[in-house]
GROMACS .gro file of N, CA and C in nm:
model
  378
    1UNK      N    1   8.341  11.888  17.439
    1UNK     CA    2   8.387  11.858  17.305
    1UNK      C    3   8.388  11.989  17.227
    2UNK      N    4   8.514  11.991  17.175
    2UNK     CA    5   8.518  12.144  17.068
    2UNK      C    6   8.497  12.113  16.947
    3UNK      N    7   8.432  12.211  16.843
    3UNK     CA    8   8.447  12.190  16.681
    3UNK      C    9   8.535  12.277  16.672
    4UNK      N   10   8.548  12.284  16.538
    4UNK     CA   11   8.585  12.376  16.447
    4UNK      C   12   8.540  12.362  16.278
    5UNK      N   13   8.506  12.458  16.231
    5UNK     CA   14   8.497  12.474  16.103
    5UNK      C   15   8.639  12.499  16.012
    6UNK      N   16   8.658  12.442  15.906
    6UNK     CA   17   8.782  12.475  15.854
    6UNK      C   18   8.730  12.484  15.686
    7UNK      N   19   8.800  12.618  15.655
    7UNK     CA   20   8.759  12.654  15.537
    7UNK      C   21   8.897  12.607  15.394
    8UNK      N   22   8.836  12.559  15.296
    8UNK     CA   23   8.930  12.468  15.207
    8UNK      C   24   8.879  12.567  15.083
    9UNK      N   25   9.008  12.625  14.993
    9UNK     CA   26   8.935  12.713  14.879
    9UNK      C   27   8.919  12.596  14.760
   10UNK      N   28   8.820  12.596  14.689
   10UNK     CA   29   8.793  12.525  14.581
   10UNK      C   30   8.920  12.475  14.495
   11UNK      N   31   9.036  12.587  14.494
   11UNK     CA   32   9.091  12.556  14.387
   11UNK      C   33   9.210  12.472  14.485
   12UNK      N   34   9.216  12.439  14.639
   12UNK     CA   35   9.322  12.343  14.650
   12UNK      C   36   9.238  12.201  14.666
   13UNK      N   37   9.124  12.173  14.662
   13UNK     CA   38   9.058  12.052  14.571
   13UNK      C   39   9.102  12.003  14.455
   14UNK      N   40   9.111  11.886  14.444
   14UNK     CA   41   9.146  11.769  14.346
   14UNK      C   42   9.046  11.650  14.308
   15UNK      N   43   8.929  11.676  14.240
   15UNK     CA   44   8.860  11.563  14.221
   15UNK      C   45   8.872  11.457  14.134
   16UNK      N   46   8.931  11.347  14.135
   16UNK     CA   47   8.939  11.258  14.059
   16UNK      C   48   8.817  11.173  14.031
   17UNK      N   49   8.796  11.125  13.887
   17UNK     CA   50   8.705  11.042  13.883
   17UNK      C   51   8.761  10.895  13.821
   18UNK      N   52   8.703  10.779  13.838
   18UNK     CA   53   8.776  10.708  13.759
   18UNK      C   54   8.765  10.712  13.630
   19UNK      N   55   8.851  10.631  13.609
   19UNK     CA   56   8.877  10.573  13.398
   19UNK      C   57   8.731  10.546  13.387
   20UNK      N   58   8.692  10.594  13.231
   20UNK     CA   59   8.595  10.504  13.192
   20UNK      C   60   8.599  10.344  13.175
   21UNK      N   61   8.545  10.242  13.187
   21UNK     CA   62   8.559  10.109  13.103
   21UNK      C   63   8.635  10.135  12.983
   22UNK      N   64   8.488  10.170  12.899
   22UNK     CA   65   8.466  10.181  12.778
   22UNK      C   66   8.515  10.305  12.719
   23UNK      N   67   8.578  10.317  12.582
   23UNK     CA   68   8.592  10.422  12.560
   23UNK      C   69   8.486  10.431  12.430
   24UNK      N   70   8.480  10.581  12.360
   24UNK     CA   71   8.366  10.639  12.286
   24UNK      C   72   8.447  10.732  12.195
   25UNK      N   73   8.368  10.771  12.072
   25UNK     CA   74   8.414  10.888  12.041
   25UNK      C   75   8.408  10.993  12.116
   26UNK      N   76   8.326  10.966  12.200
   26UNK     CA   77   8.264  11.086  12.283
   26UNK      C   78   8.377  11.103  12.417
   27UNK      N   79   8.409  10.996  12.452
   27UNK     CA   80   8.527  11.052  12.557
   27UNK      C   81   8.701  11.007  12.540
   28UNK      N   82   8.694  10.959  12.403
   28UNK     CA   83   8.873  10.907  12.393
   28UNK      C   84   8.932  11.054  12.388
   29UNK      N   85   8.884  11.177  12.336
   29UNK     CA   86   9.023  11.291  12.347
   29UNK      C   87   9.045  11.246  12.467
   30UNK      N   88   8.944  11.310  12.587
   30UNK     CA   89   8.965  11.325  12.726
   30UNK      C   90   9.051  11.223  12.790
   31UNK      N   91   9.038  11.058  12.745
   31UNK     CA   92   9.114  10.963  12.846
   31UNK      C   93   9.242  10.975  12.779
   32UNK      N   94   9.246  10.970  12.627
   32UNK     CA   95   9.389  10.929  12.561
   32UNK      C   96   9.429  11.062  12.523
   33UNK      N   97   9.380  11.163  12.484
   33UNK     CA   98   9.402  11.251  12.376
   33UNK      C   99   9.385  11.276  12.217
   34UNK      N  100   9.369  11.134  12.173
   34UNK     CA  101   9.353  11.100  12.089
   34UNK      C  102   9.227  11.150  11.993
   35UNK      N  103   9.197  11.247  11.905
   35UNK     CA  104   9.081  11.316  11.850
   35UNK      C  105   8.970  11.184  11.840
   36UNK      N  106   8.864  11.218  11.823
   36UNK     CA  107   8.756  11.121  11.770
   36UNK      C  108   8.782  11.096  11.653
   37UNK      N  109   8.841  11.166  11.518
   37UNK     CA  110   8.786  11.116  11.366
   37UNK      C  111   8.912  11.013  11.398
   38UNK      N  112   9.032  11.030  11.474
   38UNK     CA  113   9.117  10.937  11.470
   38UNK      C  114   9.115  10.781  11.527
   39UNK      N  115   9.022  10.805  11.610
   39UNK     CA  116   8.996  10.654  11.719
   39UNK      C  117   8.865  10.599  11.603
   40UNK      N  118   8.810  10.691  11.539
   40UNK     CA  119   8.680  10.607  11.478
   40UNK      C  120   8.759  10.548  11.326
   41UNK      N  121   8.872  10.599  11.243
   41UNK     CA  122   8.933  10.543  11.172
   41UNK      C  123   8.999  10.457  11.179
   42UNK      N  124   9.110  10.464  11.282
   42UNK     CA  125   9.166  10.367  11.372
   42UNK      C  126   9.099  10.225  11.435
   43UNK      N  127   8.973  10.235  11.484
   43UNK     CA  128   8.874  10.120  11.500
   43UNK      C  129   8.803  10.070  11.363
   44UNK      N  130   8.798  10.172  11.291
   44UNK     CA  131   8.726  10.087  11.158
   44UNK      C  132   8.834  10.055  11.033
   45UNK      N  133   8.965  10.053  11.045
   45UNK     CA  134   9.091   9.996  10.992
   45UNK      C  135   9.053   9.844  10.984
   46UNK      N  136   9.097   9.779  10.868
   46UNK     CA  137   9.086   9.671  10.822
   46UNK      C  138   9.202   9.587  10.929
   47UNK      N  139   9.192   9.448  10.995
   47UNK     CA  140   9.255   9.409  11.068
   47UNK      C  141   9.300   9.472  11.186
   48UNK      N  142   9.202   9.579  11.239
   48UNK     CA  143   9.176   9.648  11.390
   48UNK      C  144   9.164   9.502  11.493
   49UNK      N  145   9.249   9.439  11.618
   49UNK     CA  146   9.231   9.378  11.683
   49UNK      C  147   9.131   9.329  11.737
   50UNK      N  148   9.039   9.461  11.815
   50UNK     CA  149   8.987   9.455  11.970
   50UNK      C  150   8.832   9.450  11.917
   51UNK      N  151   8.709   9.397  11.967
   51UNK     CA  152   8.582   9.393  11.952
   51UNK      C  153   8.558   9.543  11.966
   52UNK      N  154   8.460   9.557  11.880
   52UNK     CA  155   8.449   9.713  11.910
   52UNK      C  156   8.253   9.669  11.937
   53UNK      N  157   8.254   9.730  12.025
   53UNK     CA  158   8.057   9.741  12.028
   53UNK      C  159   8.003   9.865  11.957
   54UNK      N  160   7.886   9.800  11.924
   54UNK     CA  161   7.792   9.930  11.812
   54UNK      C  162   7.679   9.955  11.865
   55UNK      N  163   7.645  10.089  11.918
   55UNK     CA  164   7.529  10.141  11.960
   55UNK      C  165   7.454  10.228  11.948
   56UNK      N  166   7.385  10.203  11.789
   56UNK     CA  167   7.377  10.326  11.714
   56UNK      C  168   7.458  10.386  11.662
   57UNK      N  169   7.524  10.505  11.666
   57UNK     CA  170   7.619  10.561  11.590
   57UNK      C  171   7.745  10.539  11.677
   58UNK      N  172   7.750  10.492  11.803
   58UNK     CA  173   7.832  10.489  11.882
   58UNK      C  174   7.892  10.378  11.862
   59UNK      N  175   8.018  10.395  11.875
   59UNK     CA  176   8.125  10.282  11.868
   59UNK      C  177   8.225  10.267  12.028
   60UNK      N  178   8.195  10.148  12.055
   60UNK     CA  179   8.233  10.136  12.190
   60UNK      C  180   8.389  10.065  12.211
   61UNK      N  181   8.498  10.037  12.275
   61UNK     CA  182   8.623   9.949  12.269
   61UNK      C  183   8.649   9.996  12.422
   62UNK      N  184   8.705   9.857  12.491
   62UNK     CA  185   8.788   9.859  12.642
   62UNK      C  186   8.895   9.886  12.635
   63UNK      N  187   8.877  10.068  12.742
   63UNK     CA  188   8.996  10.109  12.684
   63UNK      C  189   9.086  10.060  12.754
   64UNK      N  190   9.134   9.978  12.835
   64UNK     CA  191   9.253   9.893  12.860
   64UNK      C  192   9.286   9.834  12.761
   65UNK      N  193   9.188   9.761  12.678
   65UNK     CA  194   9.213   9.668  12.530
   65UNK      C  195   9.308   9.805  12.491
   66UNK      N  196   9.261   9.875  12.462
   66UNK     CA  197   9.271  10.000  12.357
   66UNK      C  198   9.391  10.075  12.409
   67UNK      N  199   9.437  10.106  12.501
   67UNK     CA  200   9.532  10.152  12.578
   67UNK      C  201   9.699  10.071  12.560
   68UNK      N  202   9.682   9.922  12.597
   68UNK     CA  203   9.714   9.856  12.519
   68UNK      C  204   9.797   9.792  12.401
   69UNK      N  205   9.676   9.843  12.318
   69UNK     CA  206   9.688   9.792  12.190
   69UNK      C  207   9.754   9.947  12.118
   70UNK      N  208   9.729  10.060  12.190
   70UNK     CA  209   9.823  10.157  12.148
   70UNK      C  210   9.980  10.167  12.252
   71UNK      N  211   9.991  10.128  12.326
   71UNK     CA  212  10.168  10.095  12.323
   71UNK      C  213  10.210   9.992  12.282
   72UNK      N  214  10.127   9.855  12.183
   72UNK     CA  215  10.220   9.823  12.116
   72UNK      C  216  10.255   9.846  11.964
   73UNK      N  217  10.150   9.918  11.931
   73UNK     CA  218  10.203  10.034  11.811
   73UNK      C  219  10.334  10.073  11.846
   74UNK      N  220  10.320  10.196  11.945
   74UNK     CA  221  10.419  10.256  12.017
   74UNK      C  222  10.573  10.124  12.040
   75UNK      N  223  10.566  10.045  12.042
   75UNK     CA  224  10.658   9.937  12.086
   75UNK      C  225  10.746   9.883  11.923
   76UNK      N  226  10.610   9.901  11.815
   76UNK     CA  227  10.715   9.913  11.721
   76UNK      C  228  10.749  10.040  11.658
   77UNK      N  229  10.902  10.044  11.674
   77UNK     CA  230  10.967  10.148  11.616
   77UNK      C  231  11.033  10.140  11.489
   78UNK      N  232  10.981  10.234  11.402
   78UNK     CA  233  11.010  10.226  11.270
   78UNK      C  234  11.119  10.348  11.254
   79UNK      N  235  11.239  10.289  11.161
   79UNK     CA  236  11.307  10.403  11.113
   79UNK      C  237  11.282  10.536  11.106
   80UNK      N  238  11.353  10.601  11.183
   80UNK     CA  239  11.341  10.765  11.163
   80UNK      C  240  11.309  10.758  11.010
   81UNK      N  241  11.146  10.866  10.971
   81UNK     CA  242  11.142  10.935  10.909
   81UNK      C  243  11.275  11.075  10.838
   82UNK      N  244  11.271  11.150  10.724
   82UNK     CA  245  11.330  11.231  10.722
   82UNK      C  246  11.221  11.375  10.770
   83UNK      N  247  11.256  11.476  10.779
   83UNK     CA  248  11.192  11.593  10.908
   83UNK      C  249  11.107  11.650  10.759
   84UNK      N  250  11.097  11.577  10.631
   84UNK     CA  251  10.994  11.656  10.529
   84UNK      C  252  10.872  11.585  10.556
   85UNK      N  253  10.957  11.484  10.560
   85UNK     CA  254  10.835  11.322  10.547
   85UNK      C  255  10.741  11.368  10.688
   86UNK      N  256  10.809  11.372  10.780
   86UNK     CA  257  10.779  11.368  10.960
   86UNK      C  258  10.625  11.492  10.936
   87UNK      N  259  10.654  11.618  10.842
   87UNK     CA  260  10.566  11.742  10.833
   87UNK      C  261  10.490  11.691  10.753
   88UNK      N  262  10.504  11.646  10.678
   88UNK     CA  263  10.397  11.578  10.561
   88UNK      C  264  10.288  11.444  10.616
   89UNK      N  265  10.344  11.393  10.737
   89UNK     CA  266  10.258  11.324  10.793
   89UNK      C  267  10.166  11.364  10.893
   90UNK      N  268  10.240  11.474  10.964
   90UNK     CA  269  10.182  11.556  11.077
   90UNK      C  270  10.059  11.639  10.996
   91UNK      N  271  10.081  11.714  10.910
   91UNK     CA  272   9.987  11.760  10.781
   91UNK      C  273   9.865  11.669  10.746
   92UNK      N  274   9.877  11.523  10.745
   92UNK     CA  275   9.801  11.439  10.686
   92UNK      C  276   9.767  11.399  10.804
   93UNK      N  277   9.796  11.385  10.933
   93UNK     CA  278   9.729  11.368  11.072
   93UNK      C  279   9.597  11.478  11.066
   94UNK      N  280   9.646  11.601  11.088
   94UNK     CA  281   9.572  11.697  11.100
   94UNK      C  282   9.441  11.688  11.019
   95UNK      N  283   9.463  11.681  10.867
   95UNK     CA  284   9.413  11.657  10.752
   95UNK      C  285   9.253  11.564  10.796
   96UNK      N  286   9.359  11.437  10.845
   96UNK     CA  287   9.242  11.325  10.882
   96UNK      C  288   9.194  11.329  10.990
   97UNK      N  289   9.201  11.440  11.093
   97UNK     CA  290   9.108  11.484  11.218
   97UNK      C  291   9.023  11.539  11.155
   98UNK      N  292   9.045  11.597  11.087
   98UNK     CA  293   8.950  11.705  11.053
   98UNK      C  294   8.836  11.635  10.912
   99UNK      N  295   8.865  11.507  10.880
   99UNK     CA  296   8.815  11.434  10.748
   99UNK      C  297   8.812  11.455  10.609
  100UNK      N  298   8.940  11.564  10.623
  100UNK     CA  299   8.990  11.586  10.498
  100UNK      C  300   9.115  11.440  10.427
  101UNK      N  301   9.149  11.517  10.285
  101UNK     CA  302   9.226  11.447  10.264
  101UNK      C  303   9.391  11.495  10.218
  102UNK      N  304   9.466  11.550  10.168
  102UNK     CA  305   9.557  11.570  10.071
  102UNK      C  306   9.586  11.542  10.010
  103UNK      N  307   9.618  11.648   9.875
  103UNK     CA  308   9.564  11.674   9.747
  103UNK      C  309   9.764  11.691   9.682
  104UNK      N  310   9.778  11.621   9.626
  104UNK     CA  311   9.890  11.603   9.572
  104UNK      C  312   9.870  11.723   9.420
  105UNK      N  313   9.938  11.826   9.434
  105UNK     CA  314  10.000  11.919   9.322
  105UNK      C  315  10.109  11.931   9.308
  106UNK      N  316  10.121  11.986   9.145
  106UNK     CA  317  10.256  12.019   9.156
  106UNK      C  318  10.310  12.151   9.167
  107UNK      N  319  10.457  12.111   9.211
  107UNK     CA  320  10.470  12.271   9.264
  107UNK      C  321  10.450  12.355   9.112
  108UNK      N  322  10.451  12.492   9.192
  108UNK     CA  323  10.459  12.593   9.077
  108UNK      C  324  10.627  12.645   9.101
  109UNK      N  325  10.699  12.659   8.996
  109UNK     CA  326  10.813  12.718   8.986
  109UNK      C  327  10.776  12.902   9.028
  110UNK      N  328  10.890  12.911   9.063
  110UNK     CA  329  10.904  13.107   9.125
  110UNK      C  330  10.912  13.197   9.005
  111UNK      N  331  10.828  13.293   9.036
  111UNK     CA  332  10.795  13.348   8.923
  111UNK      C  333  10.908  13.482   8.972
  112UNK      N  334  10.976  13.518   8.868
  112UNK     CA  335  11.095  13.598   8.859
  112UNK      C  336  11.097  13.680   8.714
  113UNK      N  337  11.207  13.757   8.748
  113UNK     CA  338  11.187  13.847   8.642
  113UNK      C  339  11.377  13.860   8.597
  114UNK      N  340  11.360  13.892   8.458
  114UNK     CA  341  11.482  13.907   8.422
  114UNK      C  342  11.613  13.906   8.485
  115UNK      N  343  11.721  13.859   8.468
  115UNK     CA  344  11.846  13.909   8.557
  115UNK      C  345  11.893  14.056   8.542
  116UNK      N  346  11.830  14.107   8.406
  116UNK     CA  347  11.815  14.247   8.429
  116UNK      C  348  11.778  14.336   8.477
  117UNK      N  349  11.667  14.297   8.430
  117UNK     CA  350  11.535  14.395   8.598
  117UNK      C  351  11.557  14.340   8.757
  118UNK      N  352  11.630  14.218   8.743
  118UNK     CA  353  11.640  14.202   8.897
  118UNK      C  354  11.755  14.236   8.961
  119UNK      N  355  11.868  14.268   8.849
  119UNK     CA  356  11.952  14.363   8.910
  119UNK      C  357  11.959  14.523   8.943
  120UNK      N  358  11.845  14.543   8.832
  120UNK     CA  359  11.825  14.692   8.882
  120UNK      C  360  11.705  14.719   8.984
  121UNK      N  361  11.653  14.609   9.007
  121UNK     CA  362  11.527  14.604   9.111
  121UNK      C  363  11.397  14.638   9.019
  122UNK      N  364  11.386  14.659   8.878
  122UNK     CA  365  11.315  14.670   8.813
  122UNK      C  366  11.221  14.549   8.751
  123UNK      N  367  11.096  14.537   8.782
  123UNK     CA  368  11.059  14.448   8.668
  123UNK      C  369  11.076  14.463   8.505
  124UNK      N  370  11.057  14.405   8.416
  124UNK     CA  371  11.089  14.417   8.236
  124UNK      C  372  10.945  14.499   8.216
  125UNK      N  373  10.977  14.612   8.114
  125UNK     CA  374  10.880  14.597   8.059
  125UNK      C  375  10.734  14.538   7.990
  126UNK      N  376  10.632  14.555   7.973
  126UNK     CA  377  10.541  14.444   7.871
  126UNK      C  378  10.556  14.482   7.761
   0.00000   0.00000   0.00000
């Protein structure tokens, strides 16, 4: 009977592990992508579907429930946004990862200088 040894480099390995059950703040980026401040707002939304379990600070949901229950979000399609609206929401995504909020100002008008001085490239005197 012959052996042989056969050498495999680490990086043409593929370890898969399975899905969690449960998902967590602690592992929804990793299964969905989805940030934590977003899955923990998203689960504590008024008329949120799915049982969520509480364990301590931990908030638990099956992420098949959860998986789910985000393509049929995805399933309704709402009228194209316009591409200001689309940045202004993406802005307020970001905003609410991070547990901020946005702060509605008004613009400031452009501060300019004479059509005189701006034709000669000069500002006006004071």
């Amino acid at each position: 009977m012959a052996t042989a040894t056969l050498a495999i480099p680490l990086d043409g390995l593929t370890i898969t592990a399975p899905q969690p059950e449960m998902l967590s703040q602690k592992n929804v980026a990793s299964v969905t992508g989805i940030p934590a401040r977003v899955f923990l707002d998203t689960i504590r939304a008024p008329g949120f579907p799915l049982p969520v379990a509480k364990l301590g600070k931990l908030r638990l949901v099956r992420r098949e429930a959860f998986v789910a229950y985000l393509q049929a979000l995805g399933g309704d399609r709402a009228p194209r946004r316009a591409p200001a609206e689309d940045e202004r929401t993406g802005v307020a995504a970001v905003l609410a990862a991070a547990g901020l909020e946005p702060v509605q100002q008004p613009r400031a008008g452009r501060a300019s200088a004479s059509s005189e001085g701006a034709r000669r490239g000069r500002l006006p005197p004071r």
